[in-house]
Amino acid sequence: MAALYALGAINAGVLAVGRWVGIACMAVMVIFILIQVFWRYVLSNPLPWPEEAARFLMLWLMVVAPTALRRGGFVAIDMVQLVLPRGVGATLNLILMAISLIVLVVAVQIGWSEVTGFSGRFKTSSLFYPTGDGLEKIPRSWMMASLLVGIAMMISVMVELIGRQIAVMAGRGDQLIEIPETATVGAE
């Protein structure tokens, strides 16, 4: 139970940071889209970078997905569990979470290969960052790292949820700290 409490506290902190990163990405993404709308439709001269920058930030919104996973609320799965006897529903839930964990492990391997593999060696076509020697194109691996980070966060959350489900099935659910509703700074 101590390890489960520690993992829950770590996940809560990391997910809070992820939500702030997601809010920042969303705000900057909207600004970039508005810039592109102005240049494309008012000046009839679209810029090459805002759409790619918006896609880059959209991928980094992946860091908000683990919060949704931790909060739960998968309607179809929840409904099936409610109509089944309690033990059967709990077992089904544990099996589905274990399958999800396997899928996430495979996904993190794919994400790792995207970051470190052949495609990660290429650079974006129109996004640059400043260096001491001028401007350098942003590596595509920086964009794909969003998938790796988000899925790794989801694995951590899934391990916590599996631990919590096992504690409930072992009759220790009353000792668990409730996962609080997360404040999203009015972004909801």
Coordinates of N, CA, C and O in Angstrom, one line a residue:
M1 N 0.8 -1.2 0.0 CA 0.0 0.0 0.0 C 0.9 1.3 0.0 O 0.5 2.2 -0.6
A2 N 2.0 1.2 0.7 CA 2.9 2.4 0.7 C 3.4 2.7 -0.7 O 3.5 3.9 -1.1
A3 N 3.8 1.7 -1.5 CA 4.2 1.9 -2.8 C 3.1 2.5 -3.7 O 3.4 3.3 -4.5
L4 N 1.9 2.0 -3.4 CA 0.8 2.5 -4.2 C 0.5 4.0 -3.8 O 0.2 4.8 -4.7
Y5 N 0.6 4.4 -2.5 CA 0.5 5.8 -2.1 C 1.5 6.6 -2.8 O 1.3 7.7 -3.3
A6 N 2.8 6.1 -2.8 CA 3.9 6.9 -3.4 C 3.7 7.1 -4.9 O 3.8 8.2 -5.4
L7 N 3.3 6.0 -5.6 CA 3.0 6.1 -7.0 C 1.9 7.1 -7.3 O 1.9 7.9 -8.2
G8 N 0.8 7.0 -6.5 CA -0.3 8.0 -6.6 C 0.2 9.4 -6.4 O -0.3 10.3 -7.2
A9 N 1.0 9.7 -5.5 CA 1.5 11.0 -5.2 C 2.4 11.5 -6.4 O 2.2 12.7 -6.9
I10 N 3.2 10.6 -6.9 CA 4.1 11.0 -8.0 C 3.2 11.3 -9.3 O 3.4 12.3 -10.0
N11 N 2.3 10.4 -9.5 CA 1.4 10.6 -10.7 C 0.6 11.9 -10.6 O 0.5 12.6 -11.5
A12 N 0.1 12.2 -9.4 CA -0.6 13.4 -9.2 C 0.2 14.7 -9.5 O -0.2 15.6 -10.2
G13 N 1.5 14.6 -9.1 CA 2.4 15.8 -9.4 C 2.7 15.9 -10.8 O 2.7 16.9 -11.4
V14 N 3.1 14.7 -11.4 CA 3.5 14.7 -12.9 C 2.3 15.1 -13.7 O 2.4 15.9 -14.7
L15 N 1.1 14.6 -13.4 CA -0.1 14.9 -14.2 C -0.5 16.4 -14.0 O -1.0 17.0 -15.0
A16 N -0.2 17.0 -12.9 CA -0.5 18.4 -12.7 C 0.4 19.2 -13.6 O 0.0 20.2 -14.3
V17 N 1.7 18.9 -13.7 CA 2.6 19.5 -14.6 C 2.1 19.3 -16.1 O 2.1 20.2 -16.9
G18 N 1.7 18.1 -16.4 CA 1.2 17.8 -17.7 C 0.0 18.6 -18.1 O -0.1 19.1 -19.3
R19 N -0.9 18.9 -17.2 CA -2.0 19.7 -17.5 C -1.6 21.1 -17.8 O -2.1 21.8 -18.7
W20 N -0.6 21.7 -17.0 CA -0.1 23.0 -17.3 C 0.6 23.1 -18.6 O 0.4 24.1 -19.4
V21 N 1.3 22.1 -19.0 CA 2.0 22.0 -20.3 C 0.9 22.0 -21.4 O 1.0 22.7 -22.4
G22 N -0.1 21.2 -21.2 CA -1.2 21.1 -22.1 C -1.9 22.4 -22.3 O -2.3 22.8 -23.4
I23 N -2.2 23.1 -21.2 CA -2.8 24.4 -21.3 C -2.0 25.4 -22.1 O -2.5 26.1 -22.9
A24 N -0.7 25.4 -21.8 CA 0.2 26.3 -22.5 C 0.3 25.9 -24.0 O 0.2 26.8 -24.8
C25 N 0.4 24.7 -24.3 CA 0.4 24.2 -25.7 C -0.9 24.7 -26.4 O -0.8 25.1 -27.6
M26 N -2.0 24.5 -25.8 CA -3.3 24.9 -26.4 C -3.3 26.4 -26.6 O -3.8 26.8 -27.7
A27 N -2.9 27.2 -25.7 CA -3.0 28.6 -25.8 C -2.1 29.1 -27.0 O -2.5 29.9 -27.8
V28 N -0.8 28.6 -27.0 CA 0.1 29.0 -28.1 C -0.4 28.4 -29.4 O -0.3 29.1 -30.5
M29 N -1.0 27.2 -29.4 CA -1.5 26.7 -30.7 C -2.6 27.6 -31.3 O -2.6 27.8 -32.5
V30 N -3.5 28.0 -30.4 CA -4.6 28.9 -30.9 C -4.0 30.2 -31.5 O -4.4 30.7 -32.5
I31 N -3.0 30.8 -30.8 CA -2.3 32.0 -31.3 C -1.7 31.7 -32.7 O -1.9 32.5 -33.6
F32 N -1.0 30.6 -32.9 CA -0.4 30.3 -34.2 C -1.5 30.1 -35.2 O -1.3 30.5 -36.4
I33 N -2.6 29.5 -34.9 CA -3.7 29.3 -35.9 C -4.3 30.6 -36.2 O -4.6 30.9 -37.4
L34 N -4.5 31.5 -35.3 CA -5.0 32.8 -35.6 C -4.1 33.7 -36.4 O -4.5 34.4 -37.3
I35 N -2.8 33.5 -36.2 CA -1.8 34.2 -37.1 C -1.9 33.7 -38.5 O -2.0 34.5 -39.4
Q36 N -2.1 32.4 -38.6 CA -2.2 31.8 -40.0 C -3.5 32.3 -40.7 O -3.5 32.6 -41.9
V37 N -4.6 32.3 -39.9 CA -5.9 32.8 -40.5 C -5.7 34.2 -41.0 O -6.2 34.5 -42.1
F38 N -5.1 35.1 -40.2 CA -4.9 36.4 -40.6 C -4.1 36.5 -41.9 O -4.4 37.2 -42.8
W39 N -2.9 35.8 -41.9 CA -2.0 35.9 -43.1 C -2.7 35.3 -44.3 O -2.5 35.7 -45.4
R40 N -3.4 34.2 -44.1 CA -4.0 33.4 -45.2 C -5.2 34.2 -45.8 O -5.3 34.3 -47.0
Y41 N -6.1 34.6 -44.9 CA -7.4 35.1 -45.4 C -7.4 36.7 -45.5 O -8.2 37.2 -46.3
V42 N -6.7 37.3 -44.7 CA -6.7 38.8 -44.8 C -5.6 39.3 -45.7 O -5.9 40.1 -46.6
L43 N -4.4 38.8 -45.6 CA -3.3 39.2 -46.5 C -3.1 38.3 -47.7 O -2.3 38.7 -48.6
S44 N -3.8 37.2 -47.8 CA -3.7 36.3 -48.9 C -2.3 35.8 -49.2 O -1.8 35.7 -50.3
N45 N -1.5 35.6 -48.1 CA -0.1 35.2 -48.2 C 0.2 34.3 -47.0 O 0.8 34.8 -46.0
P46 N -0.2 33.0 -47.0 CA 0.0 32.2 -45.9 C 1.5 32.0 -45.5 O 2.3 31.9 -46.4
L47 N 1.7 31.9 -44.3 CA 3.1 31.6 -43.8 C 3.4 30.1 -43.8 O 2.4 29.3 -43.6
P48 N 4.6 29.8 -43.9 CA 4.9 28.3 -44.0 C 5.0 27.6 -42.6 O 4.8 26.4 -42.6
W49 N 5.1 28.3 -41.5 CA 5.4 27.7 -40.3 C 4.2 27.5 -39.3 O 4.2 26.6 -38.5
P50 N 3.1 28.3 -39.3 CA 2.1 28.2 -38.2 C 1.4 26.9 -38.2 O 1.1 26.4 -37.1
E51 N 1.1 26.3 -39.3 CA 0.4 25.0 -39.3 C 1.3 23.9 -38.8 O 0.8 23.1 -38.0
E52 N 2.6 23.9 -39.1 CA 3.5 22.9 -38.6 C 3.7 23.1 -37.1 O 3.7 22.1 -36.3
A53 N 3.8 24.3 -36.7 CA 3.9 24.6 -35.3 C 2.7 24.2 -34.5 O 2.8 23.6 -33.4
A54 N 1.5 24.4 -35.0 CA 0.3 24.0 -34.4 C 0.2 22.5 -34.3 O -0.2 21.9 -33.2
R55 N 0.7 21.7 -35.3 CA 0.7 20.3 -35.2 C 1.7 19.8 -34.2 O 1.4 18.9 -33.4
F56 N 2.8 20.5 -34.1 CA 3.9 20.2 -33.1 C 3.2 20.3 -31.7 O 3.4 19.4 -30.9
L57 N 2.6 21.4 -31.4 CA 1.9 21.6 -30.1 C 0.8 20.7 -29.9 O 0.5 20.2 -28.8
M58 N 0.0 20.4 -30.9 CA -1.1 19.4 -30.8 C -0.6 18.1 -30.3 O -1.2 17.4 -29.5
L59 N 0.5 17.6 -30.9 CA 1.1 16.4 -30.4 C 1.5 16.4 -29.0 O 1.3 15.4 -28.2
W60 N 2.0 17.6 -28.5 CA 2.4 17.7 -27.1 C 1.2 17.8 -26.2 O 1.3 17.6 -25.0
L61 N 0.0 17.9 -26.7 CA -1.2 17.9 -25.9 C -1.4 16.4 -25.4 O -2.3 16.2 -24.5
M62 N -0.7 15.5 -25.9 CA -0.7 14.1 -25.4 C -0.5 14.0 -23.9 O -0.9 13.1 -23.3
V63 N 0.2 15.0 -23.4 CA 0.6 14.9 -21.9 C -0.7 15.1 -21.0 O -0.6 15.0 -19.8
V64 N -1.8 15.5 -21.6 CA -3.0 15.6 -20.9 C -3.8 14.3 -20.8 O -4.6 14.1 -19.9
A65 N -3.6 13.4 -21.7 CA -4.3 12.1 -21.8 C -4.2 11.3 -20.5 O -5.2 10.7 -20.1
P66 N -3.0 11.2 -19.9 CA -3.0 10.4 -18.7 C -3.9 10.9 -17.6 O -4.4 10.1 -16.8
T67 N -4.2 12.2 -17.5 CA -5.2 12.7 -16.5 C -6.5 12.1 -16.8 O -7.2 11.6 -15.8
A68 N -6.9 12.1 -18.0 CA -8.2 11.5 -18.4 C -8.3 10.0 -18.0 O -9.3 9.5 -17.5
L69 N -7.1 9.3 -18.3 CA -7.1 7.9 -18.0 C -7.2 7.7 -16.5 O -7.9 6.8 -16.0
R70 N -6.5 8.5 -15.7 CA -6.5 8.3 -14.2 C -7.9 8.6 -13.6 O -8.3 8.0 -12.7
R71 N -8.6 9.6 -14.2 CA -9.9 10.0 -13.7 C -11.0 8.9 -14.1 O -12.0 8.8 -13.5
G72 N -10.7 8.1 -15.1 CA -11.7 7.1 -15.5 C -12.8 7.6 -16.3 O -12.7 8.7 -16.9
G73 N -13.9 6.9 -16.3 CA -15.1 7.4 -16.9 C -15.3 6.8 -18.3 O -15.8 7.5 -19.2
F74 N -14.8 5.6 -18.6 CA -15.1 4.9 -19.8 C -16.4 4.3 -19.8 O -16.6 3.2 -19.3
V75 N -17.4 5.0 -20.4 CA -18.8 4.7 -20.2 C -19.2 3.3 -20.5 O -19.8 2.6 -19.7
A76 N -18.8 2.8 -21.7 CA -19.1 1.4 -22.1 C -18.6 0.4 -21.2 O -19.3 -0.6 -20.8
I77 N -17.3 0.5 -20.7 CA -16.7 -0.5 -19.8 C -17.4 -0.4 -18.5 O -17.7 -1.4 -17.8
D78 N -17.6 0.8 -18.0 CA -18.3 1.0 -16.7 C -19.7 0.4 -16.7 O -20.1 -0.2 -15.7
M79 N -20.4 0.5 -17.7 CA -21.8 0.0 -17.8 C -21.8 -1.5 -17.7 O -22.6 -2.1 -17.1
V80 N -20.8 -2.1 -18.4 CA -20.7 -3.6 -18.4 C -20.4 -4.1 -17.0 O -21.0 -5.1 -16.5
Q81 N -19.5 -3.4 -16.3 CA -19.1 -3.9 -15.0 C -20.3 -3.7 -14.0 O -20.4 -4.5 -13.1
L82 N -21.1 -2.7 -14.2 CA -22.2 -2.5 -13.3 C -23.3 -3.6 -13.4 O -24.0 -3.9 -12.4
V83 N -23.5 -4.2 -14.6 CA -24.5 -5.2 -14.7 C -24.0 -6.6 -14.3 O -24.8 -7.5 -14.1
L84 N -22.7 -6.7 -14.2 CA -22.1 -8.0 -13.8 C -22.1 -8.1 -12.3 O -22.0 -7.1 -11.6
P85 N -22.0 -9.4 -11.7 CA -21.8 -9.5 -10.3 C -20.4 -8.8 -9.9 O -19.5 -8.7 -10.8
R86 N -20.4 -8.3 -8.7 CA -19.2 -7.5 -8.3 C -17.9 -8.1 -8.5 O -17.0 -7.5 -9.1
G87 N -17.7 -9.4 -8.2 CA -16.4 -10.1 -8.4 C -16.1 -10.2 -9.8 O -14.9 -10.1 -10.2
V88 N -17.1 -10.6 -10.6 CA -16.8 -10.7 -12.1 C -16.5 -9.4 -12.7 O -15.6 -9.3 -13.5
G89 N -17.2 -8.4 -12.3 CA -16.9 -7.0 -12.9 C -15.5 -6.5 -12.5 O -14.8 -6.0 -13.3
A90 N -15.1 -6.8 -11.2 CA -13.8 -6.4 -10.8 C -12.7 -7.2 -11.6 O -11.7 -6.6 -12.0
T91 N -13.0 -8.5 -11.8 CA -12.0 -9.3 -12.5 C -11.9 -8.8 -14.0 O -10.8 -8.7 -14.5
L92 N -13.1 -8.5 -14.6 CA -13.1 -8.0 -15.9 C -12.3 -6.7 -16.0 O -11.5 -6.5 -17.0
N93 N -12.5 -5.8 -15.1 CA -11.8 -4.6 -15.1 C -10.3 -4.8 -15.0 O -9.6 -4.1 -15.7
L94 N -9.9 -5.7 -14.1 CA -8.4 -6.0 -14.0 C -7.9 -6.5 -15.3 O -6.8 -6.1 -15.7
I95 N -8.6 -7.4 -15.9 CA -8.2 -8.0 -17.2 C -8.0 -6.9 -18.3 O -7.0 -6.9 -19.0
L96 N -9.0 -6.1 -18.4 CA -9.0 -5.0 -19.4 C -7.9 -4.0 -19.1 O -7.2 -3.6 -20.0
M97 N -7.6 -3.7 -17.8 CA -6.5 -2.8 -17.5 C -5.1 -3.5 -17.8 O -4.2 -2.9 -18.3
A98 N -5.0 -4.8 -17.6 CA -3.8 -5.5 -18.0 C -3.6 -5.5 -19.5 O -2.5 -5.3 -20.0
I99 N -4.6 -5.7 -20.2 CA -4.5 -5.7 -21.7 C -4.1 -4.3 -22.1 O -3.3 -4.1 -23.0
S100 N -4.7 -3.3 -21.5 CA -4.4 -1.9 -21.8 C -2.9 -1.6 -21.5 O -2.2 -0.9 -22.3
L101 N -2.4 -2.2 -20.4 CA -1.0 -2.0 -20.1 C -0.1 -2.6 -21.1 O 0.9 -2.0 -21.5
I102 N -0.5 -3.8 -21.6 CA 0.3 -4.4 -22.7 C 0.3 -3.6 -23.9 O 1.4 -3.3 -24.5
V103 N -0.8 -3.0 -24.3 CA -0.9 -2.1 -25.5 C 0.0 -0.9 -25.3 O 0.7 -0.5 -26.2
L104 N 0.0 -0.3 -24.1 CA 0.8 0.9 -23.8 C 2.3 0.6 -23.9 O 3.0 1.4 -24.3
V105 N 2.7 -0.6 -23.4 CA 4.1 -1.0 -23.4 C 4.5 -1.1 -24.9 O 5.6 -0.7 -25.3
V106 N 3.7 -1.7 -25.7 CA 4.0 -1.8 -27.2 C 4.0 -0.4 -27.8 O 4.9 -0.1 -28.6
A107 N 3.1 0.4 -27.4 CA 3.1 1.8 -27.9 C 4.3 2.6 -27.5 O 4.8 3.4 -28.3
V108 N 4.8 2.4 -26.3 CA 6.0 3.1 -25.9 C 7.2 2.6 -26.7 O 8.1 3.4 -27.0
Q109 N 7.2 1.4 -27.0 CA 8.3 0.9 -27.9 C 8.3 1.5 -29.3 O 9.3 1.8 -29.8
I110 N 7.1 1.6 -29.8 CA 6.9 2.3 -31.1 C 7.3 3.7 -31.0 O 8.0 4.3 -31.9
G111 N 6.9 4.4 -29.9 CA 7.3 5.8 -29.7 C 8.8 5.9 -29.6 O 9.4 6.9 -30.2
W112 N 9.5 5.0 -28.9 CA 10.9 5.0 -28.8 C 11.6 4.9 -30.2 O 12.6 5.6 -30.5
S113 N 11.1 4.0 -31.0 CA 11.6 3.8 -32.3 C 11.4 5.0 -33.2 O 12.2 5.3 -34.1
E114 N 10.3 5.8 -33.0 CA 10.1 7.0 -33.8 C 11.0 8.1 -33.4 O 11.5 8.8 -34.2
V115 N 11.4 8.1 -32.1 CA 12.3 9.2 -31.6 C 13.7 8.8 -32.0 O 14.5 9.7 -32.5
T116 N 14.1 7.6 -31.9 CA 15.5 7.2 -32.1 C 15.8 6.6 -33.4 O 17.0 6.5 -33.8
G117 N 14.8 6.2 -34.2 CA 15.0 5.5 -35.4 C 15.2 6.4 -36.6 O 15.5 7.6 -36.5
F118 N 15.1 5.9 -37.8 CA 15.4 6.5 -39.0 C 14.6 7.8 -39.2 O 15.1 8.9 -39.6
S119 N 13.3 7.7 -39.0 CA 12.4 8.9 -39.2 C 12.7 10.0 -38.2 O 12.5 11.2 -38.5
G120 N 13.2 9.7 -37.0 CA 13.6 10.7 -36.0 C 14.8 11.5 -36.4 O 15.1 12.6 -35.8
R121 N 15.5 11.1 -37.4 CA 16.7 11.8 -37.8 C 16.4 13.0 -38.8 O 17.3 13.8 -39.0
F122 N 15.2 13.0 -39.3 CA 14.9 14.1 -40.2 C 14.5 15.4 -39.4 O 14.2 15.3 -38.2
K123 N 14.4 16.5 -40.1 CA 14.1 17.7 -39.5 C 12.8 18.3 -40.0 O 12.4 17.9 -41.1
T124 N 12.1 19.1 -39.2 CA 10.9 19.7 -39.7 C 11.2 20.6 -40.9 O 12.3 21.1 -41.1
S125 N 10.1 20.9 -41.7 CA 10.4 21.6 -42.9 C 10.4 23.1 -42.7 O 11.1 23.9 -43.4
S126 N 9.7 23.6 -41.7 CA 9.6 25.1 -41.5 C 9.7 25.6 -40.1 O 9.5 26.8 -39.9
L127 N 10.1 24.7 -39.2 CA 10.3 25.2 -37.8 C 11.7 25.3 -37.4 O 12.5 24.3 -37.7
F128 N 12.1 26.4 -36.8 CA 13.5 26.6 -36.5 C 13.7 27.0 -35.0 O 12.7 27.5 -34.4
Y129 N 14.9 26.8 -34.5 CA 15.2 27.3 -33.2 C 16.6 27.9 -33.3 O 17.4 27.6 -34.1
P130 N 16.8 29.0 -32.4 CA 18.1 29.7 -32.5 C 19.2 28.9 -31.9 O 19.1 28.2 -30.9
T131 N 20.4 29.0 -32.6 CA 21.6 28.5 -32.1 C 22.7 29.6 -32.1 O 22.4 30.7 -32.5
G132 N 23.8 29.3 -31.6 CA 24.9 30.3 -31.6 C 25.3 30.6 -33.0 O 25.9 31.7 -33.3
D133 N 25.1 29.7 -34.0 CA 25.5 30.0 -35.4 C 24.3 30.4 -36.3 O 24.5 30.5 -37.5
G134 N 23.2 30.7 -35.7 CA 22.1 31.1 -36.5 C 20.8 30.3 -36.1 O 20.6 30.0 -35.0
L135 N 20.1 29.9 -37.2 CA 18.9 29.1 -37.0 C 19.1 27.7 -37.4 O 19.7 27.5 -38.4
E136 N 18.5 26.8 -36.7 CA 18.6 25.3 -37.0 C 17.2 24.8 -37.1 O 16.3 25.1 -36.3
K137 N 16.9 23.9 -38.0 CA 15.6 23.3 -38.1 C 15.4 22.3 -36.9 O 16.3 21.7 -36.5
I138 N 14.2 22.3 -36.4 CA 13.8 21.5 -35.3 C 13.8 20.0 -35.7 O 13.1 19.7 -36.7
P139 N 14.5 19.1 -35.0 CA 14.4 17.7 -35.3 C 13.0 17.1 -35.2 O 12.3 17.5 -34.2
R140 N 12.6 16.3 -36.1 CA 11.3 15.6 -36.0 C 11.2 14.8 -34.7 O 10.1 14.6 -34.2
S141 N 12.3 14.3 -34.2 CA 12.3 13.5 -33.0 C 11.7 14.3 -31.8 O 11.1 13.7 -30.9
W142 N 11.9 15.6 -31.8 CA 11.3 16.4 -30.7 C 9.8 16.4 -30.7 O 9.2 16.4 -29.7
M143 N 9.2 16.3 -31.9 CA 7.8 16.2 -32.1 C 7.3 14.8 -31.6 O 6.4 14.7 -30.9
M144 N 8.0 13.8 -32.1 CA 7.6 12.4 -31.8 C 7.9 12.1 -30.3 O 7.3 11.1 -29.8
A145 N 8.7 12.8 -29.6 CA 9.0 12.6 -28.2 C 7.7 12.8 -27.4 O 7.5 12.2 -26.3
S146 N 6.8 13.6 -27.9 CA 5.5 13.8 -27.2 C 4.8 12.5 -27.0 O 4.2 12.2 -25.9
L147 N 4.8 11.6 -28.0 CA 4.1 10.3 -27.9 C 4.8 9.5 -26.9 O 4.1 8.8 -26.0
L148 N 6.1 9.5 -26.9 CA 6.9 8.7 -25.9 C 6.6 9.1 -24.5 O 6.3 8.3 -23.6
V149 N 6.6 10.4 -24.3 CA 6.4 11.0 -22.9 C 4.9 10.7 -22.5 O 4.7 10.3 -21.3
G150 N 4.0 11.0 -23.3 CA 2.6 10.8 -23.0 C 2.2 9.4 -22.7 O 1.6 9.0 -21.7
I151 N 2.8 8.4 -23.5 CA 2.5 7.0 -23.2 C 3.2 6.5 -22.0 O 2.6 5.7 -21.2
A152 N 4.4 7.0 -21.7 CA 5.1 6.6 -20.5 C 4.3 7.1 -19.3 O 4.2 6.3 -18.3
M153 N 3.8 8.3 -19.4 CA 2.9 8.8 -18.3 C 1.7 7.9 -18.1 O 1.2 7.6 -17.0
M154 N 1.1 7.4 -19.2 CA -0.1 6.6 -19.2 C 0.3 5.2 -18.6 O -0.6 4.6 -17.9
I155 N 1.5 4.7 -18.8 CA 1.9 3.4 -18.2 C 1.9 3.6 -16.7 O 1.5 2.7 -16.0
S156 N 2.5 4.7 -16.3 CA 2.6 4.9 -14.8 C 1.2 5.0 -14.2 O 1.0 4.4 -13.1
V157 N 0.3 5.7 -14.8 CA -1.1 5.7 -14.3 C -1.7 4.4 -14.4 O -2.4 4.0 -13.4
M158 N -1.5 3.6 -15.4 CA -2.1 2.3 -15.5 C -1.6 1.3 -14.5 O -2.4 0.6 -13.9
V159 N -0.3 1.4 -14.2 CA 0.2 0.6 -13.1 C -0.4 1.0 -11.7 O -0.8 0.1 -10.9
E160 N -0.6 2.3 -11.5 CA -1.3 2.7 -10.3 C -2.7 2.2 -10.3 O -3.2 1.6 -9.2
L161 N -3.5 2.3 -11.4 CA -4.9 1.8 -11.4 C -5.0 0.3 -11.2 O -5.9 -0.2 -10.6
I162 N -4.0 -0.4 -11.8 CA -4.0 -1.9 -11.6 C -3.8 -2.2 -10.1 O -4.4 -3.1 -9.5
G163 N -2.8 -1.5 -9.5 CA -2.6 -1.7 -8.1 C -3.8 -1.4 -7.2 O -4.1 -2.1 -6.3
R164 N -4.5 -0.3 -7.6 CA -5.7 0.1 -6.8 C -6.8 -1.0 -7.0 O -7.5 -1.3 -6.1
Q165 N -6.9 -1.5 -8.2 CA -7.9 -2.6 -8.4 C -7.6 -3.8 -7.6 O -8.5 -4.4 -7.1
I166 N -6.3 -4.2 -7.6 CA -5.9 -5.4 -6.8 C -6.2 -5.1 -5.3 O -6.7 -6.0 -4.6
A167 N -5.9 -3.9 -4.8 CA -6.2 -3.6 -3.4 C -7.7 -3.7 -3.1 O -8.1 -4.2 -2.1
V168 N -8.5 -3.2 -4.1 CA -10.0 -3.3 -3.9 C -10.4 -4.7 -3.9 O -11.2 -5.2 -3.0
M169 N -9.9 -5.6 -4.8 CA -10.3 -7.0 -4.8 C -9.8 -7.7 -3.6 O -10.4 -8.7 -3.2
A170 N -8.7 -7.2 -3.0 CA -8.2 -7.9 -1.8 C -8.9 -7.4 -0.5 O -8.5 -7.7 0.6
G171 N -9.9 -6.5 -0.7 CA -10.6 -6.0 0.5 C -10.0 -4.8 1.2 O -10.3 -4.5 2.3
R172 N -9.0 -4.2 0.5 CA -8.3 -3.1 1.2 C -8.7 -1.8 0.5 O -8.0 -0.8 0.6
G173 N -9.8 -1.7 -0.2 CA -10.2 -0.5 -1.0 C -10.5 0.6 0.0 O -10.3 1.8 -0.4
D174 N -10.9 0.3 1.2 CA -11.2 1.4 2.1 C -9.9 2.1 2.6 O -10.0 3.3 3.2
Q175 N -8.8 1.5 2.4 CA -7.5 2.2 2.8 C -6.9 3.0 1.7 O -5.9 3.7 1.9
L176 N -7.5 3.0 0.5 CA -7.0 3.8 -0.6 C -7.4 5.3 -0.5 O -8.5 5.6 0.0
I177 N -6.5 6.1 -0.9 CA -6.8 7.6 -0.9 C -7.5 7.8 -2.2 O -7.1 7.4 -3.3
E178 N -8.7 8.5 -2.1 CA -9.5 8.8 -3.3 C -8.7 9.7 -4.3 O -8.1 10.6 -3.9
I179 N -8.8 9.3 -5.6 CA -8.3 10.2 -6.6 C -9.2 11.4 -6.7 O -10.3 11.3 -7.1
P180 N -8.6 12.6 -6.4 CA -9.5 13.8 -6.4 C -9.8 14.2 -7.8 O -9.0 13.9 -8.8
E181 N -10.8 15.0 -8.0 CA -11.1 15.6 -9.3 C -9.9 16.6 -9.5 O -9.5 17.3 -8.6
T182 N -9.5 16.7 -10.7 CA -8.3 17.5 -11.0 C -8.8 18.9 -11.4 O -9.7 19.0 -12.2
A183 N -8.2 19.9 -10.9 CA -8.5 21.3 -11.3 C -7.7 21.5 -12.6 O -6.6 21.2 -12.7
T184 N -8.4 22.0 -13.6 CA -7.8 22.3 -14.9 C -7.8 23.8 -15.2 O -7.7 24.2 -16.3
V185 N -7.8 24.6 -14.1 CA -7.6 26.0 -14.2 C -8.6 26.6 -15.2 O -8.3 27.5 -16.0
G186 N -9.8 26.1 -15.1 CA -10.9 26.7 -15.9 C -10.8 26.3 -17.4 O -11.6 26.7 -18.2
A187 N -9.9 25.3 -17.7 CA -9.8 24.9 -19.1 C -10.9 24.0 -19.5 O -11.1 23.7 -20.7
E188 N -11.7 23.4 -18.6 CA -12.7 22.5 -18.9 C -13.9 23.3 -19.5 O -14.6 23.0 -20.4

